Structures are given as C-alpha cells and as structure tokens.
N, CA, C and O atoms as CSV, one atom per row, in Angstrom:
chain,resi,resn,atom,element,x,y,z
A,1,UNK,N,N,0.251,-11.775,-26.603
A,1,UNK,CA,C,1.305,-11.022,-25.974
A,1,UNK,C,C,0.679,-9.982,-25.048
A,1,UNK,O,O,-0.142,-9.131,-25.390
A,2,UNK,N,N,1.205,-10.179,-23.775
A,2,UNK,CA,C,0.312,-9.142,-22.981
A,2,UNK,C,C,1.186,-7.882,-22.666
A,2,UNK,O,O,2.296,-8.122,-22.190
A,3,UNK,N,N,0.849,-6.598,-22.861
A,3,UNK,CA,C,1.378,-5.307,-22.722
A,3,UNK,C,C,1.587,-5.079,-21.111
A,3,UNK,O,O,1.257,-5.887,-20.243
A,4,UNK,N,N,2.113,-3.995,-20.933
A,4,UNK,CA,C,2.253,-3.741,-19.508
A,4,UNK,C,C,1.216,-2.672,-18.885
A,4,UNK,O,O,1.209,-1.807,-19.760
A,5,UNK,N,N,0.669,-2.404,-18.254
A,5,UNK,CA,C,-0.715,-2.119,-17.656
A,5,UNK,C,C,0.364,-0.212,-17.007
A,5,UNK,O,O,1.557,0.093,-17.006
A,6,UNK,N,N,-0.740,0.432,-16.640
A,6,UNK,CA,C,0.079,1.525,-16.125
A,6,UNK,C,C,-0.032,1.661,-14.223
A,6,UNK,O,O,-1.034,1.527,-13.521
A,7,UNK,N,N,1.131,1.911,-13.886
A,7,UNK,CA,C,0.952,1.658,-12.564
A,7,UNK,C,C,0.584,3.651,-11.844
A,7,UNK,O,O,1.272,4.672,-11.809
A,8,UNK,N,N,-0.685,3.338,-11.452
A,8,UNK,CA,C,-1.426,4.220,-10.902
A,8,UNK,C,C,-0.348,5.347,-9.437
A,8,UNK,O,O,0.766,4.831,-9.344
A,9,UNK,N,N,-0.412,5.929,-8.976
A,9,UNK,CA,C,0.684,6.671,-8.283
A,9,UNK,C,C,-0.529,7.708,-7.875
A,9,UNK,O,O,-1.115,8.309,-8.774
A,10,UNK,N,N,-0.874,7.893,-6.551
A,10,UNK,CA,C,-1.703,8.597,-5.925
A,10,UNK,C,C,-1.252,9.202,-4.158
A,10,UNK,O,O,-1.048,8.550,-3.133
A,11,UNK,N,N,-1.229,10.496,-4.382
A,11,UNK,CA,C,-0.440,11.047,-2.967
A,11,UNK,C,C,-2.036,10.911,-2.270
A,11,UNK,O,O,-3.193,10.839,-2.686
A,12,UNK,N,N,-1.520,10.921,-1.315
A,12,UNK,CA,C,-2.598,10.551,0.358
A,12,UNK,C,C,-2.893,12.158,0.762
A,12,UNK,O,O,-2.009,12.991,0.565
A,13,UNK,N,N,-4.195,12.543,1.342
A,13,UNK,CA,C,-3.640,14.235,2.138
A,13,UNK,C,C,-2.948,13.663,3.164
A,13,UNK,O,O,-2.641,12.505,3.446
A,14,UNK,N,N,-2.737,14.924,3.747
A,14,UNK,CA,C,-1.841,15.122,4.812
A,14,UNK,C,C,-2.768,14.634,6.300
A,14,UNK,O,O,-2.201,14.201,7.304
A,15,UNK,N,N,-4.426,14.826,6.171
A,15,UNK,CA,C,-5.138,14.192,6.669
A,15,UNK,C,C,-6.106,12.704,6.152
A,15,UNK,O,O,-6.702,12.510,5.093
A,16,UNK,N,N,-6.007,12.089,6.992
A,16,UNK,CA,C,-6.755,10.837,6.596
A,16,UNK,C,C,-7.609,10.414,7.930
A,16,UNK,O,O,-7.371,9.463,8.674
A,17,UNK,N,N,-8.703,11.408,8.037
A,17,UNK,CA,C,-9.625,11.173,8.708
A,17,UNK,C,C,-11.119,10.411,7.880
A,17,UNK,O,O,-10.978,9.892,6.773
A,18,UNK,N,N,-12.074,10.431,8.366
A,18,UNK,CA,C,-13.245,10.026,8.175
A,18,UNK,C,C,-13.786,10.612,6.544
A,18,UNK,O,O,-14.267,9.995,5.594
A,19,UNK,N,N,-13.455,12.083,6.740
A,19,UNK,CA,C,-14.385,12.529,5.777
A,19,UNK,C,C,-12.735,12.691,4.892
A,19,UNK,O,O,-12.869,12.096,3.823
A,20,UNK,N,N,-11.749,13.096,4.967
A,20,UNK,CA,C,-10.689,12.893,3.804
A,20,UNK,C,C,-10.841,11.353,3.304
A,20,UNK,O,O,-11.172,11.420,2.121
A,21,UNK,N,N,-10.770,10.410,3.583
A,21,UNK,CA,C,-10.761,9.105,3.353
A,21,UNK,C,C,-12.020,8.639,2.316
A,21,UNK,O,O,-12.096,7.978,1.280
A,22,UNK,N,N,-13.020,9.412,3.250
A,22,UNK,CA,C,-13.969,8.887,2.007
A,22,UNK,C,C,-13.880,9.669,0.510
A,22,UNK,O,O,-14.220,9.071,-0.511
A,23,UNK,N,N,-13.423,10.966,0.481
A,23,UNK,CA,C,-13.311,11.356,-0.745
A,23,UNK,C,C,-11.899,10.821,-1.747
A,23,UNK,O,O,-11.835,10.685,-2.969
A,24,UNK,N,N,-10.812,10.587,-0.647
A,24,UNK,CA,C,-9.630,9.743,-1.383
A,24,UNK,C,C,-10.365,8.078,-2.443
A,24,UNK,O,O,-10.108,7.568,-3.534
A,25,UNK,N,N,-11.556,7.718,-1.026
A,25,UNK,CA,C,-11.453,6.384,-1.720
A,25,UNK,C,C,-12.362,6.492,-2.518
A,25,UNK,O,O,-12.737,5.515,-3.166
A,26,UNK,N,N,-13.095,8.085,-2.691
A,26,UNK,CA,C,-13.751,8.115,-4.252
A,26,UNK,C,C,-13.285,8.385,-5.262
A,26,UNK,O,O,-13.701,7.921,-6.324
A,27,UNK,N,N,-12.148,9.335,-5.144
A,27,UNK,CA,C,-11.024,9.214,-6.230
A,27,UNK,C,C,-10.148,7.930,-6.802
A,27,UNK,O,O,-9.793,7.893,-7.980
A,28,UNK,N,N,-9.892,7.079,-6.036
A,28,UNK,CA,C,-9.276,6.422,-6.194
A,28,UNK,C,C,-9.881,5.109,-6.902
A,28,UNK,O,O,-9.263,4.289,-7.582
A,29,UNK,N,N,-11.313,5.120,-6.553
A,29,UNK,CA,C,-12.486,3.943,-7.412
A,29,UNK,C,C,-12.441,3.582,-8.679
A,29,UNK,O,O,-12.627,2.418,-9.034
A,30,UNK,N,N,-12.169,4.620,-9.540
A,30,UNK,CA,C,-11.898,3.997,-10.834
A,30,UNK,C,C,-11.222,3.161,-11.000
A,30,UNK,O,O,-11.609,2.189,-11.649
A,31,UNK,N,N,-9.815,3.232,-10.418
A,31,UNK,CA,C,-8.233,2.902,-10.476
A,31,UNK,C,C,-8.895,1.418,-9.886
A,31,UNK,O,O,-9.176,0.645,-10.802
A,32,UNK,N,N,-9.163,0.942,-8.604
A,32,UNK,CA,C,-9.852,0.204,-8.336
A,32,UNK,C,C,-10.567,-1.003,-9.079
A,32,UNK,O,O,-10.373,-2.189,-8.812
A,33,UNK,N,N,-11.364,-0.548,-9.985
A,33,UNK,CA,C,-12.007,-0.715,-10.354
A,33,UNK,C,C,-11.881,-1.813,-12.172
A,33,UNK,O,O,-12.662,-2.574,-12.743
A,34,UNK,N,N,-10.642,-1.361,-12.447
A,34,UNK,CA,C,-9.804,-1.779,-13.865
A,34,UNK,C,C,-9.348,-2.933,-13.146
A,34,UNK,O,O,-9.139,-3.172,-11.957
A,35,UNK,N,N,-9.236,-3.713,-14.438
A,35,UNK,CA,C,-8.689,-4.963,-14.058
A,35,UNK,C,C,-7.072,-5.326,-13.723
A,35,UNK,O,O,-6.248,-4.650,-14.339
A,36,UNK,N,N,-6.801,-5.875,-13.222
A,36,UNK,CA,C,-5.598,-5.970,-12.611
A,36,UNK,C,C,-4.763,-4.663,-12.295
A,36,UNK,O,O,-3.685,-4.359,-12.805
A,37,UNK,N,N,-5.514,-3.920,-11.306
A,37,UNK,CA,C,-4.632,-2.946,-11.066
A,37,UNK,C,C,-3.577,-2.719,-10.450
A,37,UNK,O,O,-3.332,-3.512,-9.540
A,38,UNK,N,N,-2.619,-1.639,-10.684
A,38,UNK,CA,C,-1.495,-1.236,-10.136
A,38,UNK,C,C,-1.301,0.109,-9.924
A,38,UNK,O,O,-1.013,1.039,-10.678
A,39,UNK,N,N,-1.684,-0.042,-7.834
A,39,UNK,CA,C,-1.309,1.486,-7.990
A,39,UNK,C,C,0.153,1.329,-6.378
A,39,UNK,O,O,0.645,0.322,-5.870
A,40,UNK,N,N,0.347,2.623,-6.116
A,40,UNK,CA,C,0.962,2.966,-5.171
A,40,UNK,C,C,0.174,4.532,-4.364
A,40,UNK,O,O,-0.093,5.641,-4.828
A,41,UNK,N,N,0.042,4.047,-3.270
A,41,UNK,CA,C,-0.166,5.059,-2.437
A,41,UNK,C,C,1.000,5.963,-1.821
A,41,UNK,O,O,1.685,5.276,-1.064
A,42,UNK,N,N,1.296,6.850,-1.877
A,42,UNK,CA,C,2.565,8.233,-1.463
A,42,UNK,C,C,1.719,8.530,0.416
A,42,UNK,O,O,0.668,8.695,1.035
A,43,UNK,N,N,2.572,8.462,0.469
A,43,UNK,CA,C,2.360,8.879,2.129
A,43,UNK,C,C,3.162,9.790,2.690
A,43,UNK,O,O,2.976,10.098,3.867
A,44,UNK,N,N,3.889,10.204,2.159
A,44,UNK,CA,C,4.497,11.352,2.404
A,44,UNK,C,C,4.441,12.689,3.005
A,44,UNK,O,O,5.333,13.374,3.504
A,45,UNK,N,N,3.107,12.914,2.832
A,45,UNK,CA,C,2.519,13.960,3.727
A,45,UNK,C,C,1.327,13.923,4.315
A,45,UNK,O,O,0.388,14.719,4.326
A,46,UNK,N,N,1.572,12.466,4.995
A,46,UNK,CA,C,0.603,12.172,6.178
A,46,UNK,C,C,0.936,13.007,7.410
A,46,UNK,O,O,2.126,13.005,7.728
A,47,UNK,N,N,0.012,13.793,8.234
A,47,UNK,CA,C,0.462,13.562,9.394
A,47,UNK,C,C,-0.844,13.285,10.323
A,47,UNK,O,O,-1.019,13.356,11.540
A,48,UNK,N,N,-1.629,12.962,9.303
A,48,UNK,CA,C,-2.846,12.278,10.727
A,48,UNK,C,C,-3.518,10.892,9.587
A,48,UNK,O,O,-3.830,10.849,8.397
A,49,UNK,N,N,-3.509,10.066,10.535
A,49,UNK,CA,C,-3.928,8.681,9.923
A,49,UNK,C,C,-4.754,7.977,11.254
A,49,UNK,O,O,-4.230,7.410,12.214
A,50,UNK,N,N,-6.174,8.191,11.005
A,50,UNK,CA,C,-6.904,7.380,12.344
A,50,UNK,C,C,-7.275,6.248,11.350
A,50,UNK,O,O,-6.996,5.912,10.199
A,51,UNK,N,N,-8.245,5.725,12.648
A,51,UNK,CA,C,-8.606,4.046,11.888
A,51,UNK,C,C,-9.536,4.238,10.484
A,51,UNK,O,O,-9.421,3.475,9.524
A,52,UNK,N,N,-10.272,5.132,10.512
A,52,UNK,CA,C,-11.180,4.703,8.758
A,52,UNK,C,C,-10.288,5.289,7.754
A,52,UNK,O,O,-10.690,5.382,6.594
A,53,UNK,N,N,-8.656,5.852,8.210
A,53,UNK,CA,C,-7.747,6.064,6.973
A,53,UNK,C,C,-7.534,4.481,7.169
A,53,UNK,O,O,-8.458,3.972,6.536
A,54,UNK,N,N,-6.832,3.560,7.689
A,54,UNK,CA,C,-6.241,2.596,8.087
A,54,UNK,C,C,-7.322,1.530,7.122
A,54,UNK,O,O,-6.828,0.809,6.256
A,55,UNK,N,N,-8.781,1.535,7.383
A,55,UNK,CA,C,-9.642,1.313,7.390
A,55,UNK,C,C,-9.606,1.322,5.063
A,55,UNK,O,O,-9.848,0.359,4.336
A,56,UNK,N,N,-9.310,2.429,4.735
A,56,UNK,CA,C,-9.288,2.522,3.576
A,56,UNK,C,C,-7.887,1.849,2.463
A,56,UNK,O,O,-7.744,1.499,1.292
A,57,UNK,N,N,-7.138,1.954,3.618
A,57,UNK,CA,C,-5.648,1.395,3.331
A,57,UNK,C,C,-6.259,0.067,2.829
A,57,UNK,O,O,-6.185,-0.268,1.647
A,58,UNK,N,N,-6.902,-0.715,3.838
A,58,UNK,CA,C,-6.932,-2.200,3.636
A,58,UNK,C,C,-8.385,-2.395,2.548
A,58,UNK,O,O,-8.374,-3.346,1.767
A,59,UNK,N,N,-9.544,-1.477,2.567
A,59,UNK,CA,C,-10.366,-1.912,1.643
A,59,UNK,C,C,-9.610,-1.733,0.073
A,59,UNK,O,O,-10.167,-2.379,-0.815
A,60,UNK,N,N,-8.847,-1.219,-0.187
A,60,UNK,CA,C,-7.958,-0.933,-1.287
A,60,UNK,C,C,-7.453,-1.930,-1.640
A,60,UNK,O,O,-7.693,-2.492,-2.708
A,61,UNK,N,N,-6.676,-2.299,-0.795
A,61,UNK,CA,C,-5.341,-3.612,-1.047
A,61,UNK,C,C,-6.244,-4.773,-1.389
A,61,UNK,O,O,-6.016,-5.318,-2.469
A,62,UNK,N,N,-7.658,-5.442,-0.329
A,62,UNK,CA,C,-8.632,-5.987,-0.620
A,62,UNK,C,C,-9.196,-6.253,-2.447
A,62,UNK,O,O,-9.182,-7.265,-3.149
A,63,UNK,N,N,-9.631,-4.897,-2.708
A,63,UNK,CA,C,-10.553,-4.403,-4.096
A,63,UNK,C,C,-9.026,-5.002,-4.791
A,63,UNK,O,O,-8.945,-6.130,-5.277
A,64,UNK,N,N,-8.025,-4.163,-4.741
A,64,UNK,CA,C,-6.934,-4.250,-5.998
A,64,UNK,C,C,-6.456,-6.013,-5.932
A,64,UNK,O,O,-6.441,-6.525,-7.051
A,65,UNK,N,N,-6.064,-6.995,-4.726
A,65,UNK,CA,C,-5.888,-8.016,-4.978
A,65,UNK,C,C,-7.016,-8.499,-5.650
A,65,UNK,O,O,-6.771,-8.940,-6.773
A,66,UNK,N,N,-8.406,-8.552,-5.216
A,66,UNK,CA,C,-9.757,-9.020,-5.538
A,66,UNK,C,C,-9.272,-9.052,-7.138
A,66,UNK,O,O,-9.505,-10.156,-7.629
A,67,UNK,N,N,-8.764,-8.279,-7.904
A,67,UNK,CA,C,-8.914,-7.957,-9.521
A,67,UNK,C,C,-7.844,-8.517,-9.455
A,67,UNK,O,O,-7.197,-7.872,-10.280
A,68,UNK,N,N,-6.795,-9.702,-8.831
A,68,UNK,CA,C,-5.746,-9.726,-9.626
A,68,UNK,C,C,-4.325,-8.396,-9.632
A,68,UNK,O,O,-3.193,-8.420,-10.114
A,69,UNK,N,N,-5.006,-7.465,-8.941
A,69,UNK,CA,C,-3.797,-6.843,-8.713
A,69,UNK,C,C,-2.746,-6.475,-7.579
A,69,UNK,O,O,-2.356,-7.389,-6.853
A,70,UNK,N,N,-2.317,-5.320,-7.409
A,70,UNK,CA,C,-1.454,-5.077,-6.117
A,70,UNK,C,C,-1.531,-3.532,-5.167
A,70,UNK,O,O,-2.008,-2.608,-5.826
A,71,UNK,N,N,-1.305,-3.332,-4.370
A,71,UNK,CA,C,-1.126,-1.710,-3.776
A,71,UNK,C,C,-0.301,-1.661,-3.045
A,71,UNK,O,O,-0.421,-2.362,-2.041
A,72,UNK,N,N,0.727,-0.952,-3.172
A,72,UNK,CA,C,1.894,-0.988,-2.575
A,72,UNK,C,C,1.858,0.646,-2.265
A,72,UNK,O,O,1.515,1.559,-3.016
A,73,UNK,N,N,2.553,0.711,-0.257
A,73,UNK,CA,C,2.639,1.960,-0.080
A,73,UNK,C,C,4.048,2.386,-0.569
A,73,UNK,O,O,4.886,1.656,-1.100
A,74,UNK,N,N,4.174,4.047,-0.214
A,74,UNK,CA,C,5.228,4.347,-0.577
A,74,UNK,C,C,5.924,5.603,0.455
A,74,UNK,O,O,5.098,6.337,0.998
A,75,UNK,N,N,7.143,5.823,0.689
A,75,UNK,CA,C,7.454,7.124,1.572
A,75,UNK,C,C,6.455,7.578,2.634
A,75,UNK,O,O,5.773,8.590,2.794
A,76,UNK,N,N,6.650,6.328,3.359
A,76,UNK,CA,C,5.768,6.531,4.481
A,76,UNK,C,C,6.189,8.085,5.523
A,76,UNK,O,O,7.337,8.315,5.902
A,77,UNK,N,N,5.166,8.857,5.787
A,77,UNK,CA,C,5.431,9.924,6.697
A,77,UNK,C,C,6.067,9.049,7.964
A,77,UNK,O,O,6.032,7.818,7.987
A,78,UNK,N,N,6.539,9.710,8.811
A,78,UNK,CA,C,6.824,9.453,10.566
A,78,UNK,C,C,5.590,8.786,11.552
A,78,UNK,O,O,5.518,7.836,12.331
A,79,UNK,N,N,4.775,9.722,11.113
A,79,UNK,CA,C,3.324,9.911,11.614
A,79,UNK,C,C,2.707,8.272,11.093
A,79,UNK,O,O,2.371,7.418,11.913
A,80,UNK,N,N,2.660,8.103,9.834
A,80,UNK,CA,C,2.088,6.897,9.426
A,80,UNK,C,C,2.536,5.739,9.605
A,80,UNK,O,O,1.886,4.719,9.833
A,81,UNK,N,N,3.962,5.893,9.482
A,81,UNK,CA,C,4.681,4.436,9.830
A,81,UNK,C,C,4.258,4.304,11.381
A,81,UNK,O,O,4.056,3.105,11.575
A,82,UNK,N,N,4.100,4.833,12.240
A,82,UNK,CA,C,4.094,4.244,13.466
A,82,UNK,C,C,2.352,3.956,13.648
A,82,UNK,O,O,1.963,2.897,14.140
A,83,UNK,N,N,1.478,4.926,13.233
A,83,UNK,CA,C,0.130,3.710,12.935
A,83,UNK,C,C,0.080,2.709,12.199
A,83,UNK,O,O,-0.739,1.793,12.272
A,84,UNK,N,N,0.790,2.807,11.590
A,84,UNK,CA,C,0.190,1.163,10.478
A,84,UNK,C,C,1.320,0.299,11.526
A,84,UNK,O,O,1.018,-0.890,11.634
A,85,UNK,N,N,2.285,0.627,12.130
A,85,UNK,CA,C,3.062,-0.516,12.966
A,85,UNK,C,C,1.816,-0.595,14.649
A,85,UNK,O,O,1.355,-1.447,15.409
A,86,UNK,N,N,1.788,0.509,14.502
A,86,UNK,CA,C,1.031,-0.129,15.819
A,86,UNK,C,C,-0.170,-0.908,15.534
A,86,UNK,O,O,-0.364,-2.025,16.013
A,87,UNK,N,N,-0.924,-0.343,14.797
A,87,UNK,CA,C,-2.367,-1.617,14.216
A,87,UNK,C,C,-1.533,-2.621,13.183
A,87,UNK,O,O,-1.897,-3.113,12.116
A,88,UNK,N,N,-0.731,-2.695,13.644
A,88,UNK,CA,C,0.395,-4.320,12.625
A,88,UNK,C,C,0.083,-4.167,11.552
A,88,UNK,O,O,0.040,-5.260,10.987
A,89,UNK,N,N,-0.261,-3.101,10.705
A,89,UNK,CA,C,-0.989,-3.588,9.193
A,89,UNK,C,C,0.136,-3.092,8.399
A,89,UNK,O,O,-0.068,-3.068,7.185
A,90,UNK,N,N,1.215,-2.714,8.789
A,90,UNK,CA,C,2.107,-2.208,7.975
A,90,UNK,C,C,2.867,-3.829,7.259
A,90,UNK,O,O,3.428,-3.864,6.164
A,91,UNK,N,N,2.697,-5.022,8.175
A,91,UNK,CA,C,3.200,-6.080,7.641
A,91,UNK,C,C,2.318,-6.850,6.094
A,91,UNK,O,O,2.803,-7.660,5.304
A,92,UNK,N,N,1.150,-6.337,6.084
A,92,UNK,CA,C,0.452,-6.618,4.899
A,92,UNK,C,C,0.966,-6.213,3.962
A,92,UNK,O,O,1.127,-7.120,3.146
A,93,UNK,N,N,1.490,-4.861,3.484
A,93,UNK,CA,C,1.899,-4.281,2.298
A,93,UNK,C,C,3.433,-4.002,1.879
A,93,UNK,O,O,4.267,-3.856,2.772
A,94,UNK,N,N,3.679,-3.954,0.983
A,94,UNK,CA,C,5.221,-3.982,0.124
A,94,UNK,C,C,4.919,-2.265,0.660
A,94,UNK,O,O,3.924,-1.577,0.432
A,95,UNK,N,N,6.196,-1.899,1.454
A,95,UNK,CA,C,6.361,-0.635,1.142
A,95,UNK,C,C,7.758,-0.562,1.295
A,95,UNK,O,O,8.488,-1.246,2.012
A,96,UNK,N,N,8.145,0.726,0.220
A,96,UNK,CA,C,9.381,1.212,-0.726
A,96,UNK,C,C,9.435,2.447,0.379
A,96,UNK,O,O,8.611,2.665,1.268
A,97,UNK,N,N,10.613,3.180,0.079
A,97,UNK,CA,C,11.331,4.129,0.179
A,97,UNK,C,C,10.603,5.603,-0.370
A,97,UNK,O,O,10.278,6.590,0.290
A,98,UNK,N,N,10.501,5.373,-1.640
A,98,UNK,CA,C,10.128,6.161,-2.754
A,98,UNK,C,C,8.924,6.122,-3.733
A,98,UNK,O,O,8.812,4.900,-3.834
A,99,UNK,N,N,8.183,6.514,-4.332
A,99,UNK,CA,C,7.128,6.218,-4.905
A,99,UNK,C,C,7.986,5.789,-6.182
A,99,UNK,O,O,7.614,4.699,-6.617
A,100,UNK,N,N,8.962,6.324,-6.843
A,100,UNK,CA,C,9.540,5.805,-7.875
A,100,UNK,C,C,9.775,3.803,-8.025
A,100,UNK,O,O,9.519,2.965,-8.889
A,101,UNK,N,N,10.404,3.791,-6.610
A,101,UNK,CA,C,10.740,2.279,-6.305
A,101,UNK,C,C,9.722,1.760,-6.762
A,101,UNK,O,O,9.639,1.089,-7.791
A,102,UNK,N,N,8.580,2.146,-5.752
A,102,UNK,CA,C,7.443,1.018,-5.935
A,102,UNK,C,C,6.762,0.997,-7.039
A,102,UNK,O,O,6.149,-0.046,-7.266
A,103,UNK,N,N,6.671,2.009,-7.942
A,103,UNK,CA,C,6.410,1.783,-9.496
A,103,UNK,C,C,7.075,1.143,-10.022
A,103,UNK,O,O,6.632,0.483,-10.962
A,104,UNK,N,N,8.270,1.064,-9.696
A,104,UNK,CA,C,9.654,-0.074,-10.923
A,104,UNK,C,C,8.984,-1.289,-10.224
A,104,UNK,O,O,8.634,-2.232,-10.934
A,105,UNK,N,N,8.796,-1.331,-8.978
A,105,UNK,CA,C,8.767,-3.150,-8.746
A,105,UNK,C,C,7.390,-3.502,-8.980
A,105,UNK,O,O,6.836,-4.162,-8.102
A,106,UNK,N,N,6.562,-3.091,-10.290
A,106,UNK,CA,C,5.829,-3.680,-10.682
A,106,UNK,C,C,6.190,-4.109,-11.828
A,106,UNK,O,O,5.304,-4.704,-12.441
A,107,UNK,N,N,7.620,-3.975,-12.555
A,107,UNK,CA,C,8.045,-4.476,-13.429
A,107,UNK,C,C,8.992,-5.650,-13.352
A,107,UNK,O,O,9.449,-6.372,-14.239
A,108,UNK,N,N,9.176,-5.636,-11.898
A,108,UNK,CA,C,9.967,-6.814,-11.964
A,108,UNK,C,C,8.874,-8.501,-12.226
A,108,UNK,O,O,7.729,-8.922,-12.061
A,109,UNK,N,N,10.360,-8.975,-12.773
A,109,UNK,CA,C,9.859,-10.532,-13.144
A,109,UNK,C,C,9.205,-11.647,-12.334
A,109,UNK,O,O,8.360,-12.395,-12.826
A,110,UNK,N,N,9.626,-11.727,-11.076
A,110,UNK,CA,C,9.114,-12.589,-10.084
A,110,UNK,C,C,7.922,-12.285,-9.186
A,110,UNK,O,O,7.762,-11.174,-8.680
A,111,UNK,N,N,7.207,-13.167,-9.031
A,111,UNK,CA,C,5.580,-12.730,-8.614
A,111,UNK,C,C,6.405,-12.421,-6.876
A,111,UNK,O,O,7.397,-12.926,-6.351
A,112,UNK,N,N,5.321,-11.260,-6.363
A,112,UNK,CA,C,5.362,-10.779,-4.751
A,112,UNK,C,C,5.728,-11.554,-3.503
A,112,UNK,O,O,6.269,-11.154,-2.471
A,113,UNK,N,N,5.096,-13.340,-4.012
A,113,UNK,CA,C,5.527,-14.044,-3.025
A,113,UNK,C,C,6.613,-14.467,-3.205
A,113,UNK,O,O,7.144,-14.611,-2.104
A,114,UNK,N,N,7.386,-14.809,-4.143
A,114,UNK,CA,C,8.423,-15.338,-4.285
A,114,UNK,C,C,9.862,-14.193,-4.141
A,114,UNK,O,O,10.992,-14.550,-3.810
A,115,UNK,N,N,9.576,-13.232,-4.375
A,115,UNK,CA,C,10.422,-11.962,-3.826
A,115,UNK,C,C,10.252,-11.675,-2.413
A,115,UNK,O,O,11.285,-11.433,-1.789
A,116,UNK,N,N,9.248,-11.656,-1.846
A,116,UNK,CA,C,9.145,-11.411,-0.580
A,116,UNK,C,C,10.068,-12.405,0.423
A,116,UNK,O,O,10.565,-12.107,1.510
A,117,UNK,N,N,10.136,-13.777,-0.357
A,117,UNK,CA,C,10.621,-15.257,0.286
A,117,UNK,C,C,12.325,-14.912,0.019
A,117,UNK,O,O,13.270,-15.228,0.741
A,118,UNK,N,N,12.332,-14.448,-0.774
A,118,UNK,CA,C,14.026,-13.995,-1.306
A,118,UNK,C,C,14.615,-13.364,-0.619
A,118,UNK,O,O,15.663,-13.764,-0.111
A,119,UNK,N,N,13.919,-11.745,-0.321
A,119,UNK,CA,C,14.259,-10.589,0.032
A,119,UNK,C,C,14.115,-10.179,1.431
A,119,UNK,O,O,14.584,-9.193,1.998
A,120,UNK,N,N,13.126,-11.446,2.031
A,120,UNK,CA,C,12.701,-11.505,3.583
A,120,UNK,C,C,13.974,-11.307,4.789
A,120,UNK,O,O,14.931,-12.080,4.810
A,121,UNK,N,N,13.877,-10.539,5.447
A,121,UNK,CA,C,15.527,-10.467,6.424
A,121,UNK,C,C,14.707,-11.486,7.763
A,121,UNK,O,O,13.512,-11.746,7.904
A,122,UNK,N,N,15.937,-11.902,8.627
A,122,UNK,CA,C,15.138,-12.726,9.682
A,122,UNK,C,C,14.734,-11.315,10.595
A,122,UNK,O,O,15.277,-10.214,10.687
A,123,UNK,N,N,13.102,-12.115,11.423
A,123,UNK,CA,C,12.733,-10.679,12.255
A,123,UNK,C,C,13.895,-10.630,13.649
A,123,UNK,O,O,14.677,-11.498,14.034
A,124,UNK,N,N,13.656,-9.403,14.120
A,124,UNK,CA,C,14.270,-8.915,15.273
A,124,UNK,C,C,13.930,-8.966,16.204
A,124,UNK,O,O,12.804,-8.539,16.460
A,125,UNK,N,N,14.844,-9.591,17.309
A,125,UNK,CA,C,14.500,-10.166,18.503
A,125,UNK,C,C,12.927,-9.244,18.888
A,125,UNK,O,O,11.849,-9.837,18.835
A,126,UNK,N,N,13.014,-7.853,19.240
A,126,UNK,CA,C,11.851,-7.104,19.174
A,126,UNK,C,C,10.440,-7.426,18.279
A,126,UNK,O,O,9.284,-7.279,18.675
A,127,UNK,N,N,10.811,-7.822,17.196
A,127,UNK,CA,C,9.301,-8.608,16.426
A,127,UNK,C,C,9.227,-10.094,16.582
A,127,UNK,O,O,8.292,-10.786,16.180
A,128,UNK,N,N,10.271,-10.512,17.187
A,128,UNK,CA,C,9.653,-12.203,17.614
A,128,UNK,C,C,8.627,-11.973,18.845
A,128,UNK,O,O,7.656,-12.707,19.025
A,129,UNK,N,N,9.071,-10.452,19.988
A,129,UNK,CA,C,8.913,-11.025,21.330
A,129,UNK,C,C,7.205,-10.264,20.975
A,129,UNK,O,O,6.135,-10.568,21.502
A,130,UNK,N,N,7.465,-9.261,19.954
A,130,UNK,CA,C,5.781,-8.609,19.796
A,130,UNK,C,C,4.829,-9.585,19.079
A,130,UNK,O,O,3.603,-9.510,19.010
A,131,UNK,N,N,5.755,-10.632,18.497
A,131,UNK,CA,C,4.409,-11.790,17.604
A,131,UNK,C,C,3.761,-12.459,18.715
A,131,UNK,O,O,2.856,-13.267,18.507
C-alpha cells in the first residue's frame, strides 16, 4: 500500500537573477533530490526573472521528472508570466492559480497526461498563428 508523499511548496524571491537562482536551486536540492518528488514553485513575488531564473525553472522540472516526479508553478507574478510566455516555456508546466490548487492536484487520480488531454481548451487563433 503506498502512502502519499508530501508535496513540497517553495516561494521564488522577488528576484531571480544569476546569483538568487543559484542559492534558490541550493535550497531547493534536497526536495530534488527524494524520490518521486512533489513540489510547487509560488511565483508570486517575482518581479525579475532573466534567463538562468528560466534556466533553473527547467533544470528542476528536468531533476523532479528524472525521479518520477512533478513541478508545477503556481500564482504566477505579471512580470513572470510574460517571460516564461515569451521564452514559450510556460507551455511545459501545469500552472494553477494558487499554490493551494497545485498542491490538491497532486492528489488527484488521473496521471498529468491524461488530465491535460481532458482539460486541454482548443488554442487561440493567436497561439496557432505564434506556433
């Protein structure tokens, strides 16, 4: 019988430059590091996100699938949603509303792809003409 694992919940600074990033993604290594992890990143009080934050976003999601697990963002700032849309990487990750959300939907029953296939809306004329 397998128990339920604890889903990790980690706020971002408000900067995610070079040298914030590398100390986030030393905090965050342990978490990493456990097997099948589950965390959520809070973005909420981003307001600077260059590429080696971007850069850490994806070695994360990388490490946590690598184990079998997931990273899902959460309450994306203003500031962040429009970098991760402009470097397209915002289409890689499940992101919620709320950090609460994205902790519950690690309890749901159906694996990521098969919710994603469910829950998928058709894209908008605007993301057909940018693919």
């Amino acid at each position: 019988m397998e128990t339920s694992r604890p889903v990790v919940v980690k706020r971002m600074p408000s900067r995610v430059d070079q040298q914030a990033a590398r100390e986030f993604l030393r905090e965050v290594q342990p978490f990493l590091k456990s097997d099948r992890p589950q965390l959520v990143f809070d973005l909420s009080q981003v307001k600077q996100l260059d590429s080696t934050g971007v850069d850490v976003l994806l070695h994360c999601m990388t490490e946590a699938v690598r184990r079998d697990g997931d990273l899902k963002l959460a309450a994306l700032s203003p500031e962040s949603a429009i970098i991760l849309e402009i470097t397209r990487t915002a289409r890689l990750f499940e992101i919620f509303e709320t950090s609460t959300d994205a902790a519950r939907s690690f309890t749901s029953f159906l694996p990521n792809f098969v919710r994603n296939q469910i829950t998928r809306r058709p894209p908008t004329d605007e993301e057909r003409i940018a693919a």
